[in-house]
Amino acid sequence: MVSGFTIIRNGLKFDFPFLESIRSALPVCDEFIINIGASEDATRQSIEQLSLRLPQAEASKIKIIETDWPLGDAAKRQGGQILADQTNLALGHCKNTWCLYLQADEVLHEEDLPIIREQLSEWRSNQKVEAVVFEYVHFYGSYSVIQTSRSSYRREIRVVRNGLGIRSTGDAQSFRHTDGRKLNAVLSPARVFHYGWVRPPEVMREKTGFMDTLYHPTATAEKPATGDNYVYKRIVGLKSFEGTHPNVMRERVQNAPVFDFSAAPKVFHVKDSWKLLSGLIENSTGIRPFEYRNYKLIKP
């Protein structure tokens, strides 16, 4: 019923929790497609080693495809298009009704797996449902701090129906029909734990430098187009995380160094006043004013 899929390149070098991501999704998937870009580290070998440690029933779900990202093509390094292209290659190998997508820094919580199974089974024959939207928990700088302002999207499509010509778009954040139409989606309470902004500062700088080259053709790894965006700061919307991490993240969280936010620079811009007001409205009503959505929410 469910095909999982993801892409990864230099997963170890840039400290992606990609193994944890894969493990978190396997229980709800009948197969899991991994598009591995030609890497400078042992990314593929680490996935193969993971397969050897898993029970056979789980390991047999993993299917690897290898690609060579066209990093020399400036047209592909505009707005993160190369990420959507690679995501679509993985999506094209999915065989089941539902296709569950996780980026390499996104992890599902085991508490949410039953509801994911239940909802996908319930909506399987409902052709109105083209996609499923999950809630997001964005960590920032530390495994004990989350970013809650409108700077971070609070929901996104992470399951799409196969066979409709649905494609990953932009920088692979979301999905659309081939003609650009938004998908008819239903909202699930299942959460995606997003750890993309939790890395040692020096690794964050290196990763940001590379990622910038996928968005800006003239950028170099040495001179990120986004300036000091990689530097952890005391920004609007940071809160202490009060919940539990997925079990697959336990070892990583326990072994992580503690980042001292008291030493981080505090920043506040004029536009942050709107973020504060928006946050107050959201906290009191559950509505995020003027929220952009990559999808159309429907009732199943």
mmCIF file of N, CA and C in Angstrom, residues 63 79 111 165 181 214 221 238 296-297:
data_model
loop_
_atom_site.group_PDB
_atom_site.id
_atom_site.type_symbol
_atom_site.label_atom_id
_atom_site.label_comp_id
_atom_site.label_asym_id
_atom_site.label_seq_id
_atom_site.Cartn_x
_atom_site.Cartn_y
_atom_site.Cartn_z
ATOM 1 N N LYS A 63 15.373 -0.346 -1.265
ATOM 2 C CA LYS A 63 15.798 -0.457 -2.658
ATOM 3 C C LYS A 63 16.604 0.784 -3.019
ATOM 4 N N GLY A 79 17.406 27.770 -7.574
ATOM 5 C CA GLY A 79 16.242 27.557 -6.725
ATOM 6 C C GLY A 79 16.088 26.153 -6.191
ATOM 7 N N GLU A 111 5.055 7.072 17.757
ATOM 8 C CA GLU A 111 3.705 7.243 18.286
ATOM 9 C C GLU A 111 2.689 7.568 17.192
ATOM 10 N N GLY A 165 0.495 11.472 -11.898
ATOM 11 C CA GLY A 165 1.452 12.385 -12.514
ATOM 12 C C GLY A 165 1.923 13.475 -11.576
ATOM 13 N N ARG A 181 -1.179 22.661 -10.774
ATOM 14 C CA ARG A 181 -2.297 22.724 -9.834
ATOM 15 C C ARG A 181 -1.912 22.169 -8.463
ATOM 16 N N LEU A 214 23.284 25.022 -4.720
ATOM 17 C CA LEU A 214 22.163 24.391 -5.418
ATOM 18 C C LEU A 214 21.019 25.370 -5.663
ATOM 19 N N ALA A 221 30.951 27.338 -2.204
ATOM 20 C CA ALA A 221 30.890 26.781 -0.854
ATOM 21 C C ALA A 221 31.624 27.671 0.142
ATOM 22 N N LEU A 238 11.745 31.068 19.067
ATOM 23 C CA LEU A 238 12.404 29.919 19.687
ATOM 24 C C LEU A 238 11.728 29.566 21.011
ATOM 25 N N LYS A 296 -4.442 22.289 -1.285
ATOM 26 C CA LYS A 296 -5.814 22.654 -0.951
ATOM 27 C C LYS A 296 -6.334 21.648 0.068
ATOM 28 N N LEU A 297 -6.650 22.107 1.262
ATOM 29 C CA LEU A 297 -7.171 21.203 2.279
ATOM 30 C C LEU A 297 -8.634 20.877 1.987
#
